[in-house]
């Protein structure tokens, strides 16, 4: 058992690569010690662990399939023993495997909902038991969740993110009395998007005319951590995409 520690503890799901990695690095720079949750990217997770540790913060990488509740329970029981608490949970896992709704495989539907929505709930459920007053949960959504739209490509993903927004607001209302804030940050097309249009075409769908940088998502997370009177909010970081 290694707690208590003085630094706040952040747990980031899907933290080893891409946006999750950027968020872990930014949170470490802000003074958090990290629990980096990953599923397949073990080498990248270990490398990030080393990088954050070398920067003077503590970091521990841990494998989990967030879609399996027993695994999530085990991870948070371990966090209770080792870190002792969770000050910030970032639910960053968001699998996007776009299929047309007319051909959407039920197995893909199940896997997407399990990872992106049930997984986020399992992590919230267990993290909240370890979260002190003034803790934070930040869920990573997708731009354009306000208002029910049609999404014929990737409906499973869209439904998981709409559900995550509803979960964000429900938890925000319920945990406000403990001064725990629950918010969402919703990227649009980031510069690592799998379906990014070419630079000369992006202005057709993104009014600001460019893809977003990963650090611009981290900036919104940083804002929410400072914004003590903001809860239940959803911030699009999307250059106006889907306005
Ligand atoms: N990139 C974009 O342009 C964009 C746009 C809009 C919204 N977003 C949102 O931003 C977030 C991050 O996006 P991204 O593109 O960086 O993510 P990503 O690469 O698609 O996925 C992030 C990580 O999630 C982990 N993961 C997937 N299923 C898991 C499971 N069942 N259990 C545990 N971990 C699991 C994977 O970890 P391993 O690698 O370890 O397997 C993966 O590295 C997502 O929520 C996404 O929906 C991204």
PDB file of C-alpha atoms and ligand atoms in Angstrom:
ATOM      1  CA  UNK A   1       0.000   0.000   0.000  1.00  0.00           C
ATOM      2  CA  UNK A   2       1.668   3.224  -1.140  1.00  0.00           C
ATOM      3  CA  UNK A   3      -0.786   6.034  -0.292  1.00  0.00           C
ATOM      4  CA  UNK A   4      -1.274   8.715   1.022  1.00  0.00           C
ATOM      5  CA  UNK A   5       0.258  10.986  -1.594  1.00  0.00           C
ATOM      6  CA  UNK A   6       0.171  14.729  -1.872  1.00  0.00           C
ATOM      7  CA  UNK A   7      -0.353  15.015  -5.645  1.00  0.00           C
ATOM      8  CA  UNK A   8      -3.880  14.615  -7.024  1.00  0.00           C
ATOM      9  CA  UNK A   9      -4.537  11.354  -8.867  1.00  0.00           C
ATOM     10  CA  UNK A  10      -5.910  11.291 -12.423  1.00  0.00           C
ATOM     11  CA  UNK A  11      -7.175   8.118 -14.086  1.00  0.00           C
ATOM     12  CA  UNK A  12      -7.369   8.282 -17.893  1.00  0.00           C
ATOM     13  CA  UNK A  13      -8.989   5.493 -19.928  1.00  0.00           C
ATOM     14  CA  UNK A  14      -7.473   4.757 -23.331  1.00  0.00           C
ATOM     15  CA  UNK A  15      -4.555   6.810 -22.057  1.00  0.00           C
ATOM     16  CA  UNK A  16      -1.596   5.229 -23.865  1.00  0.00           C
ATOM     17  CA  UNK A  17      -1.848   6.730 -27.344  1.00  0.00           C
ATOM     18  CA  UNK A  18      -3.367   9.538 -29.403  1.00  0.00           C
ATOM     19  CA  UNK A  19      -5.676  11.930 -27.518  1.00  0.00           C
ATOM     20  CA  UNK A  20      -5.477   9.965 -24.257  1.00  0.00           C
ATOM     21  CA  UNK A  21      -1.705  10.227 -24.275  1.00  0.00           C
ATOM     22  CA  UNK A  22      -1.866  13.988 -24.859  1.00  0.00           C
ATOM     23  CA  UNK A  23      -4.288  14.357 -21.954  1.00  0.00           C
ATOM     24  CA  UNK A  24      -2.061  12.287 -19.645  1.00  0.00           C
ATOM     25  CA  UNK A  25       0.968  14.421 -20.529  1.00  0.00           C
ATOM     26  CA  UNK A  26      -0.957  17.661 -20.019  1.00  0.00           C
ATOM     27  CA  UNK A  27      -2.358  16.462 -16.682  1.00  0.00           C
ATOM     28  CA  UNK A  28       1.095  15.438 -15.473  1.00  0.00           C
ATOM     29  CA  UNK A  29       2.361  18.907 -16.392  1.00  0.00           C
ATOM     30  CA  UNK A  30      -0.482  20.281 -14.276  1.00  0.00           C
ATOM     31  CA  UNK A  31       0.694  18.301 -11.255  1.00  0.00           C
ATOM     32  CA  UNK A  32      -1.389  15.127 -11.389  1.00  0.00           C
ATOM     33  CA  UNK A  33       0.002  11.663 -10.789  1.00  0.00           C
ATOM     34  CA  UNK A  34      -1.391   9.328 -13.443  1.00  0.00           C
ATOM     35  CA  UNK A  35      -3.026   5.955 -13.676  1.00  0.00           C
ATOM     36  CA  UNK A  36      -2.932   5.245 -17.401  1.00  0.00           C
ATOM     37  CA  UNK A  37      -5.510   2.649 -18.408  1.00  0.00           C
ATOM     38  CA  UNK A  38      -4.925   0.868 -21.715  1.00  0.00           C
ATOM     39  CA  UNK A  39      -6.162  -2.266 -23.454  1.00  0.00           C
ATOM     40  CA  UNK A  40      -3.750  -3.326 -26.257  1.00  0.00           C
ATOM     41  CA  UNK A  41      -1.124  -0.553 -26.368  1.00  0.00           C
ATOM     42  CA  UNK A  42       1.126  -1.996 -23.652  1.00  0.00           C
ATOM     43  CA  UNK A  43       4.418  -0.736 -25.102  1.00  0.00           C
ATOM     44  CA  UNK A  44       3.116   2.797 -25.575  1.00  0.00           C
ATOM     45  CA  UNK A  45       1.646   2.742 -22.056  1.00  0.00           C
ATOM     46  CA  UNK A  46       4.996   1.698 -20.521  1.00  0.00           C
ATOM     47  CA  UNK A  47       6.815   4.342 -22.548  1.00  0.00           C
ATOM     48  CA  UNK A  48       4.378   7.017 -21.337  1.00  0.00           C
ATOM     49  CA  UNK A  49       4.768   5.764 -17.780  1.00  0.00           C
ATOM     50  CA  UNK A  50       8.544   6.237 -18.118  1.00  0.00           C
ATOM     51  CA  UNK A  51       8.160   9.653 -19.730  1.00  0.00           C
ATOM     52  CA  UNK A  52       5.870  10.983 -17.002  1.00  0.00           C
ATOM     53  CA  UNK A  53       7.998   9.490 -14.242  1.00  0.00           C
ATOM     54  CA  UNK A  54      11.087  11.127 -15.770  1.00  0.00           C
ATOM     55  CA  UNK A  55       9.249  14.462 -15.686  1.00  0.00           C
ATOM     56  CA  UNK A  56       8.954  14.163 -11.910  1.00  0.00           C
ATOM     57  CA  UNK A  57       5.372  12.901 -11.510  1.00  0.00           C
ATOM     58  CA  UNK A  58       4.277   9.369 -10.703  1.00  0.00           C
ATOM     59  CA  UNK A  59       2.585   7.213 -13.326  1.00  0.00           C
ATOM     60  CA  UNK A  60       1.337   3.663 -13.410  1.00  0.00           C
ATOM     61  CA  UNK A  61      -0.022   1.904 -16.487  1.00  0.00           C
ATOM     62  CA  UNK A  62      -2.663  -0.787 -16.054  1.00  0.00           C
ATOM     63  CA  UNK A  63      -4.389  -2.980 -18.596  1.00  0.00           C
ATOM     64  CA  UNK A  64      -8.199  -3.217 -18.558  1.00  0.00           C
ATOM     65  CA  UNK A  65     -11.101  -3.826 -20.881  1.00  0.00           C
ATOM     66  CA  UNK A  66     -13.446  -1.105 -19.648  1.00  0.00           C
ATOM     67  CA  UNK A  67     -16.394  -2.937 -21.160  1.00  0.00           C
ATOM     68  CA  UNK A  68     -16.050  -5.729 -18.609  1.00  0.00           C
ATOM     69  CA  UNK A  69     -17.334  -4.577 -15.228  1.00  0.00           C
ATOM     70  CA  UNK A  70     -15.417  -7.146 -13.188  1.00  0.00           C
ATOM     71  CA  UNK A  71     -12.135  -5.940 -14.712  1.00  0.00           C
ATOM     72  CA  UNK A  72     -13.009  -2.310 -13.980  1.00  0.00           C
ATOM     73  CA  UNK A  73     -13.925  -3.189 -10.376  1.00  0.00           C
ATOM     74  CA  UNK A  74     -10.577  -4.963  -9.981  1.00  0.00           C
ATOM     75  CA  UNK A  75      -8.638  -1.970 -11.347  1.00  0.00           C
ATOM     76  CA  UNK A  76     -10.328   0.491  -8.996  1.00  0.00           C
ATOM     77  CA  UNK A  77      -9.869  -1.852  -6.020  1.00  0.00           C
ATOM     78  CA  UNK A  78      -6.160  -1.806  -6.879  1.00  0.00           C
ATOM     79  CA  UNK A  79      -6.232   2.004  -7.153  1.00  0.00           C
ATOM     80  CA  UNK A  80      -7.873   2.121  -3.703  1.00  0.00           C
ATOM     81  CA  UNK A  81      -4.963   0.106  -2.324  1.00  0.00           C
ATOM     82  CA  UNK A  82      -2.147   1.812  -4.214  1.00  0.00           C
ATOM     83  CA  UNK A  83      -3.130   5.432  -4.857  1.00  0.00           C
ATOM     84  CA  UNK A  84      -5.885   5.656  -2.228  1.00  0.00           C
ATOM     85  CA  UNK A  85      -8.204   7.977  -4.156  1.00  0.00           C
ATOM     86  CA  UNK A  86      -9.223   9.351  -7.552  1.00  0.00           C
ATOM     87  CA  UNK A  87      -9.311  13.148  -7.972  1.00  0.00           C
ATOM     88  CA  UNK A  88     -10.000  13.099 -11.694  1.00  0.00           C
ATOM     89  CA  UNK A  89     -11.414  10.467 -14.032  1.00  0.00           C
ATOM     90  CA  UNK A  90     -11.208  11.060 -17.776  1.00  0.00           C
ATOM     91  CA  UNK A  91     -13.343   8.659 -19.804  1.00  0.00           C
ATOM     92  CA  UNK A  92     -11.497   8.918 -23.102  1.00  0.00           C
ATOM     93  CA  UNK A  93     -12.233   5.497 -24.671  1.00  0.00           C
ATOM     94  CA  UNK A  94     -14.345   6.052 -27.761  1.00  0.00           C
ATOM     95  CA  UNK A  95     -14.234   3.348 -30.409  1.00  0.00           C
ATOM     96  CA  UNK A  96     -15.302   4.533 -33.846  1.00  0.00           C
ATOM     97  CA  UNK A  97     -15.889   1.820 -36.425  1.00  0.00           C
ATOM     98  CA  UNK A  98     -18.326   3.470 -38.834  1.00  0.00           C
ATOM     99  CA  UNK A  99     -20.773   1.141 -40.576  1.00  0.00           C
ATOM    100  CA  UNK A 100     -23.909   2.150 -42.396  1.00  0.00           C
ATOM    101  CA  UNK A 101     -26.976   1.782 -40.168  1.00  0.00           C
ATOM    102  CA  UNK A 102     -28.599  -0.522 -42.723  1.00  0.00           C
ATOM    103  CA  UNK A 103     -25.718  -2.985 -42.338  1.00  0.00           C
ATOM    104  CA  UNK A 104     -24.615  -2.343 -38.765  1.00  0.00           C
ATOM    105  CA  UNK A 105     -23.469  -5.649 -37.277  1.00  0.00           C
ATOM    106  CA  UNK A 106     -25.110  -6.284 -33.869  1.00  0.00           C
ATOM    107  CA  UNK A 107     -21.747  -7.471 -32.532  1.00  0.00           C
ATOM    108  CA  UNK A 108     -20.215  -4.079 -33.432  1.00  0.00           C
ATOM    109  CA  UNK A 109     -23.170  -2.332 -31.801  1.00  0.00           C
ATOM    110  CA  UNK A 110     -22.667  -4.339 -28.587  1.00  0.00           C
ATOM    111  CA  UNK A 111     -18.902  -3.770 -28.517  1.00  0.00           C
ATOM    112  CA  UNK A 112     -19.227  -0.012 -29.108  1.00  0.00           C
ATOM    113  CA  UNK A 113     -21.861   0.461 -26.430  1.00  0.00           C
ATOM    114  CA  UNK A 114     -19.902  -1.719 -23.997  1.00  0.00           C
ATOM    115  CA  UNK A 115     -16.636   0.209 -24.405  1.00  0.00           C
ATOM    116  CA  UNK A 116     -17.862   3.765 -24.971  1.00  0.00           C
ATOM    117  CA  UNK A 117     -20.917   3.942 -22.707  1.00  0.00           C
ATOM    118  CA  UNK A 118     -21.145   1.053 -20.236  1.00  0.00           C
ATOM    119  CA  UNK A 119     -17.364   1.219 -19.764  1.00  0.00           C
ATOM    120  CA  UNK A 120     -17.570   4.909 -18.901  1.00  0.00           C
ATOM    121  CA  UNK A 121     -20.364   4.183 -16.430  1.00  0.00           C
ATOM    122  CA  UNK A 122     -18.421   1.354 -14.779  1.00  0.00           C
ATOM    123  CA  UNK A 123     -15.413   3.649 -14.373  1.00  0.00           C
ATOM    124  CA  UNK A 124     -17.602   6.449 -12.941  1.00  0.00           C
ATOM    125  CA  UNK A 125     -19.317   4.046 -10.551  1.00  0.00           C
ATOM    126  CA  UNK A 126     -16.062   2.760  -9.100  1.00  0.00           C
ATOM    127  CA  UNK A 127     -14.108   6.037  -9.267  1.00  0.00           C
ATOM    128  CA  UNK A 128     -16.840   7.970  -7.442  1.00  0.00           C
ATOM    129  CA  UNK A 129     -16.369   5.731  -4.430  1.00  0.00           C
ATOM    130  CA  UNK A 130     -12.769   6.923  -4.233  1.00  0.00           C
ATOM    131  CA  UNK A 131     -13.375  10.559  -5.150  1.00  0.00           C
ATOM    132  CA  UNK A 132     -13.098  13.332  -2.579  1.00  0.00           C
ATOM    133  CA  UNK A 133     -15.137  16.522  -2.603  1.00  0.00           C
ATOM    134  CA  UNK A 134     -13.927  18.805  -5.431  1.00  0.00           C
ATOM    135  CA  UNK A 135     -13.134  15.807  -7.635  1.00  0.00           C
ATOM    136  CA  UNK A 136     -13.856  15.871 -11.354  1.00  0.00           C
ATOM    137  CA  UNK A 137     -15.069  13.563 -14.078  1.00  0.00           C
ATOM    138  CA  UNK A 138     -14.530  14.562 -17.699  1.00  0.00           C
ATOM    139  CA  UNK A 139     -16.103  12.475 -20.430  1.00  0.00           C
ATOM    140  CA  UNK A 140     -14.853  12.781 -23.993  1.00  0.00           C
ATOM    141  CA  UNK A 141     -17.745  13.085 -26.421  1.00  0.00           C
ATOM    142  CA  UNK A 142     -18.038  14.116 -30.058  1.00  0.00           C
ATOM    143  CA  UNK A 143     -19.018  17.444 -31.577  1.00  0.00           C
ATOM    144  CA  UNK A 144     -22.656  18.136 -32.363  1.00  0.00           C
ATOM    145  CA  UNK A 145     -24.430  16.119 -29.678  1.00  0.00           C
ATOM    146  CA  UNK A 146     -26.982  18.820 -28.884  1.00  0.00           C
ATOM    147  CA  UNK A 147     -30.311  18.061 -30.522  1.00  0.00           C
ATOM    148  CA  UNK A 148     -31.162  14.657 -31.920  1.00  0.00           C
ATOM    149  CA  UNK A 149     -29.729  14.272 -35.410  1.00  0.00           C
ATOM    150  CA  UNK A 150     -29.609  11.438 -37.878  1.00  0.00           C
ATOM    151  CA  UNK A 151     -26.239   9.724 -38.176  1.00  0.00           C
ATOM    152  CA  UNK A 152     -26.465   6.951 -40.724  1.00  0.00           C
ATOM    153  CA  UNK A 153     -22.737   6.183 -40.523  1.00  0.00           C
ATOM    154  CA  UNK A 154     -21.555   5.074 -37.093  1.00  0.00           C
ATOM    155  CA  UNK A 155     -24.945   5.195 -35.369  1.00  0.00           C
ATOM    156  CA  UNK A 156     -23.577   2.960 -32.604  1.00  0.00           C
ATOM    157  CA  UNK A 157     -20.850   5.524 -31.882  1.00  0.00           C
ATOM    158  CA  UNK A 158     -23.322   8.424 -32.029  1.00  0.00           C
ATOM    159  CA  UNK A 159     -25.755   6.667 -29.679  1.00  0.00           C
ATOM    160  CA  UNK A 160     -22.917   5.868 -27.258  1.00  0.00           C
ATOM    161  CA  UNK A 161     -21.868   9.534 -27.180  1.00  0.00           C
ATOM    162  CA  UNK A 162     -25.442  10.834 -26.767  1.00  0.00           C
ATOM    163  CA  UNK A 163     -25.794   8.356 -23.916  1.00  0.00           C
ATOM    164  CA  UNK A 164     -22.529   9.610 -22.446  1.00  0.00           C
ATOM    165  CA  UNK A 165     -23.861  13.164 -22.518  1.00  0.00           C
ATOM    166  CA  UNK A 166     -27.019  12.048 -20.684  1.00  0.00           C
ATOM    167  CA  UNK A 167     -24.840  10.201 -18.176  1.00  0.00           C
ATOM    168  CA  UNK A 168     -22.638  13.299 -17.748  1.00  0.00           C
ATOM    169  CA  UNK A 169     -25.618  15.481 -16.906  1.00  0.00           C
ATOM    170  CA  UNK A 170     -27.273  12.901 -14.642  1.00  0.00           C
ATOM    171  CA  UNK A 171     -24.094  12.385 -12.629  1.00  0.00           C
ATOM    172  CA  UNK A 172     -23.448  16.149 -12.521  1.00  0.00           C
ATOM    173  CA  UNK A 173     -26.880  16.737 -10.982  1.00  0.00           C
ATOM    174  CA  UNK A 174     -26.535  13.888  -8.517  1.00  0.00           C
ATOM    175  CA  UNK A 175     -22.998  14.563  -7.303  1.00  0.00           C
ATOM    176  CA  UNK A 176     -23.147  18.372  -7.094  1.00  0.00           C
ATOM    177  CA  UNK A 177     -24.002  18.066  -3.406  1.00  0.00           C
ATOM    178  CA  UNK A 178     -20.607  16.402  -2.917  1.00  0.00           C
ATOM    179  CA  UNK A 179     -19.009  19.207  -4.974  1.00  0.00           C
ATOM    180  CA  UNK A 180     -17.945  16.680  -7.596  1.00  0.00           C
ATOM    181  CA  UNK A 181     -18.198  18.150 -11.078  1.00  0.00           C
ATOM    182  CA  UNK A 182     -18.965  16.097 -14.168  1.00  0.00           C
ATOM    183  CA  UNK A 183     -18.440  17.641 -17.599  1.00  0.00           C
ATOM    184  CA  UNK A 184     -17.873  16.664 -21.206  1.00  0.00           C
ATOM    185  CA  UNK A 185     -15.393  17.805 -23.859  1.00  0.00           C
ATOM    186  CA  UNK A 186     -16.431  17.018 -27.421  1.00  0.00           C
ATOM    187  CA  UNK A 187     -13.845  17.098 -30.209  1.00  0.00           C
ATOM    188  CA  UNK A 188     -14.774  17.497 -33.857  1.00  0.00           C
ATOM    189  CA  UNK A 189     -12.250  16.559 -36.492  1.00  0.00           C
ATOM    190  CA  UNK A 190      -8.861  16.365 -34.865  1.00  0.00           C
ATOM    191  CA  UNK A 191      -5.694  16.310 -36.911  1.00  0.00           C
ATOM    192  CA  UNK A 192      -5.463  12.537 -36.251  1.00  0.00           C
ATOM    193  CA  UNK A 193      -9.065  11.766 -37.339  1.00  0.00           C
ATOM    194  CA  UNK A 194      -9.474   8.617 -39.405  1.00  0.00           C
ATOM    195  CA  UNK A 195     -11.868  10.370 -41.810  1.00  0.00           C
ATOM    196  CA  UNK A 196     -10.250  13.808 -42.046  1.00  0.00           C
ATOM    197  CA  UNK A 197     -11.007  15.638 -45.322  1.00  0.00           C
ATOM    198  CA  UNK A 198      -8.028  17.108 -47.259  1.00  0.00           C
ATOM    199  CA  UNK A 199      -6.980  20.625 -46.150  1.00  0.00           C
ATOM    200  CA  UNK A 200      -8.573  22.333 -49.170  1.00  0.00           C
ATOM    201  CA  UNK A 201     -11.950  20.693 -48.415  1.00  0.00           C
ATOM    202  CA  UNK A 202     -12.156  20.845 -44.644  1.00  0.00           C
ATOM    203  CA  UNK A 203     -13.680  24.333 -44.688  1.00  0.00           C
ATOM    204  CA  UNK A 204     -16.892  22.830 -46.134  1.00  0.00           C
ATOM    205  CA  UNK A 205     -17.640  21.088 -42.849  1.00  0.00           C
ATOM    206  CA  UNK A 206     -15.464  22.958 -40.347  1.00  0.00           C
ATOM    207  CA  UNK A 207     -16.176  26.708 -40.340  1.00  0.00           C
ATOM    208  CA  UNK A 208     -12.772  27.549 -38.825  1.00  0.00           C
ATOM    209  CA  UNK A 209     -11.241  25.785 -41.820  1.00  0.00           C
ATOM    210  CA  UNK A 210      -8.804  23.393 -40.150  1.00  0.00           C
ATOM    211  CA  UNK A 211      -8.575  20.264 -38.046  1.00  0.00           C
ATOM    212  CA  UNK A 212      -8.209  20.616 -34.302  1.00  0.00           C
ATOM    213  CA  UNK A 213      -4.957  19.872 -32.478  1.00  0.00           C
ATOM    214  CA  UNK A 214      -4.919  17.376 -29.617  1.00  0.00           C
ATOM    215  CA  UNK A 215      -3.639  20.099 -27.330  1.00  0.00           C
ATOM    216  CA  UNK A 216      -6.722  22.181 -28.052  1.00  0.00           C
ATOM    217  CA  UNK A 217      -8.792  19.409 -26.444  1.00  0.00           C
ATOM    218  CA  UNK A 218      -6.411  19.402 -23.481  1.00  0.00           C
ATOM    219  CA  UNK A 219      -6.983  23.160 -23.147  1.00  0.00           C
ATOM    220  CA  UNK A 220     -10.729  22.597 -22.715  1.00  0.00           C
ATOM    221  CA  UNK A 221     -10.038  19.929 -20.088  1.00  0.00           C
ATOM    222  CA  UNK A 222      -7.758  22.380 -18.265  1.00  0.00           C
ATOM    223  CA  UNK A 223     -10.484  25.042 -18.387  1.00  0.00           C
ATOM    224  CA  UNK A 224     -13.025  22.666 -16.854  1.00  0.00           C
ATOM    225  CA  UNK A 225     -10.642  21.695 -14.070  1.00  0.00           C
ATOM    226  CA  UNK A 226     -10.312  25.381 -13.145  1.00  0.00           C
ATOM    227  CA  UNK A 227     -13.986  26.252 -13.627  1.00  0.00           C
ATOM    228  CA  UNK A 228     -15.326  25.591 -10.140  1.00  0.00           C
ATOM    229  CA  UNK A 229     -18.868  26.756 -11.028  1.00  0.00           C
ATOM    230  CA  UNK A 230     -19.254  24.654 -14.182  1.00  0.00           C
ATOM    231  CA  UNK A 231     -20.876  21.234 -14.046  1.00  0.00           C
ATOM    232  CA  UNK A 232     -23.011  19.251 -16.479  1.00  0.00           C
ATOM    233  CA  UNK A 233     -21.505  21.234 -19.359  1.00  0.00           C
ATOM    234  CA  UNK A 234     -20.505  19.980 -22.785  1.00  0.00           C
ATOM    235  CA  UNK A 235     -17.846  21.958 -24.645  1.00  0.00           C
ATOM    236  CA  UNK A 236     -17.423  21.376 -28.367  1.00  0.00           C
ATOM    237  CA  UNK A 237     -13.793  21.793 -29.429  1.00  0.00           C
ATOM    238  CA  UNK A 238     -14.561  21.549 -33.090  1.00  0.00           C
ATOM    239  CA  UNK A 239     -13.971  24.767 -35.021  1.00  0.00           C
ATOM    240  CA  UNK A 240     -17.724  25.100 -35.489  1.00  0.00           C
ATOM    241  CA  UNK A 241     -18.181  21.588 -36.931  1.00  0.00           C
ATOM    242  CA  UNK A 242     -21.868  20.549 -36.945  1.00  0.00           C
ATOM    243  CA  UNK A 243     -23.105  23.971 -35.817  1.00  0.00           C
TER     244      UNK A 243
HETATM  245  N1  LIG B   1      -9.676  11.578 -32.993  1.00  0.00           N
HETATM  246  C1  LIG B   1     -10.703  12.333 -33.345  1.00  0.00           C
HETATM  247  O1  LIG B   1     -10.698  13.008 -34.357  1.00  0.00           O
HETATM  248  C2  LIG B   1     -11.922  12.409 -32.459  1.00  0.00           C
HETATM  249  C3  LIG B   1     -13.033  13.129 -32.892  1.00  0.00           C
HETATM  250  C4  LIG B   1     -14.156  13.188 -32.086  1.00  0.00           C
HETATM  251  C5  LIG B   1     -14.154  12.565 -30.852  1.00  0.00           C
HETATM  252  N2  LIG B   1     -13.059  11.868 -30.458  1.00  0.00           N
HETATM  253  C6  LIG B   1     -13.097  11.179 -29.175  1.00  0.00           C
HETATM  254  O2  LIG B   1     -11.888  11.402 -28.491  1.00  0.00           O
HETATM  255  C7  LIG B   1     -11.537  10.220 -27.750  1.00  0.00           C
HETATM  256  C8  LIG B   1     -10.147   9.768 -28.126  1.00  0.00           C
HETATM  257  O3  LIG B   1     -10.072   9.608 -29.501  1.00  0.00           O
HETATM  258  P1  LIG B   1      -8.852   8.856 -30.189  1.00  0.00           P
HETATM  259  O4  LIG B   1      -9.100   8.928 -31.644  1.00  0.00           O
HETATM  260  O5  LIG B   1      -7.584   9.349 -29.600  1.00  0.00           O
HETATM  261  O6  LIG B   1      -9.163   7.411 -29.606  1.00  0.00           O
HETATM  262  P2  LIG B   1      -8.848   5.971 -30.136  1.00  0.00           P
HETATM  263  O7  LIG B   1      -7.446   5.942 -30.590  1.00  0.00           O
HETATM  264  O8  LIG B   1      -9.904   5.510 -31.054  1.00  0.00           O
HETATM  265  O9  LIG B   1      -9.081   5.145 -28.795  1.00  0.00           O
HETATM  266  C9  LIG B   1      -8.509   5.498 -27.568  1.00  0.00           C
HETATM  267  C10 LIG B   1      -8.112   4.274 -26.829  1.00  0.00           C
HETATM  268  O10 LIG B   1      -9.234   3.580 -26.330  1.00  0.00           O
HETATM  269  C11 LIG B   1      -8.746   2.334 -25.893  1.00  0.00           C
HETATM  270  N3  LIG B   1      -9.817   1.341 -25.855  1.00  0.00           N
HETATM  271  C12 LIG B   1     -10.675   0.995 -26.836  1.00  0.00           C
HETATM  272  N4  LIG B   1     -11.540   0.070 -26.397  1.00  0.00           N
HETATM  273  C13 LIG B   1     -11.206  -0.184 -25.109  1.00  0.00           C
HETATM  274  C14 LIG B   1     -11.730  -1.030 -24.101  1.00  0.00           C
HETATM  275  N5  LIG B   1     -12.788  -1.831 -24.333  1.00  0.00           N
HETATM  276  N6  LIG B   1     -11.132  -1.012 -22.891  1.00  0.00           N
HETATM  277  C15 LIG B   1     -10.092  -0.237 -22.648  1.00  0.00           C
HETATM  278  N7  LIG B   1      -9.554   0.615 -23.541  1.00  0.00           N
HETATM  279  C16 LIG B   1     -10.108   0.618 -24.760  1.00  0.00           C
HETATM  280  C17 LIG B   1      -7.657   1.921 -26.869  1.00  0.00           C
HETATM  281  O11 LIG B   1      -6.563   1.540 -26.065  1.00  0.00           O
HETATM  282  P3  LIG B   1      -5.410   0.557 -26.577  1.00  0.00           P
HETATM  283  O12 LIG B   1      -4.735   1.280 -27.707  1.00  0.00           O
HETATM  284  O13 LIG B   1      -4.556   0.392 -25.375  1.00  0.00           O
HETATM  285  O14 LIG B   1      -6.075  -0.712 -27.016  1.00  0.00           O
HETATM  286  C18 LIG B   1      -7.394   3.217 -27.630  1.00  0.00           C
HETATM  287  O15 LIG B   1      -6.059   3.554 -27.651  1.00  0.00           O
HETATM  288  C19 LIG B   1     -12.616   9.187 -28.063  1.00  0.00           C
HETATM  289  O16 LIG B   1     -13.596   9.207 -27.043  1.00  0.00           O
HETATM  290  C20 LIG B   1     -13.211   9.676 -29.357  1.00  0.00           C
HETATM  291  O17 LIG B   1     -14.544   9.275 -29.518  1.00  0.00           O
HETATM  292  C21 LIG B   1     -11.944  11.766 -31.230  1.00  0.00           C
END
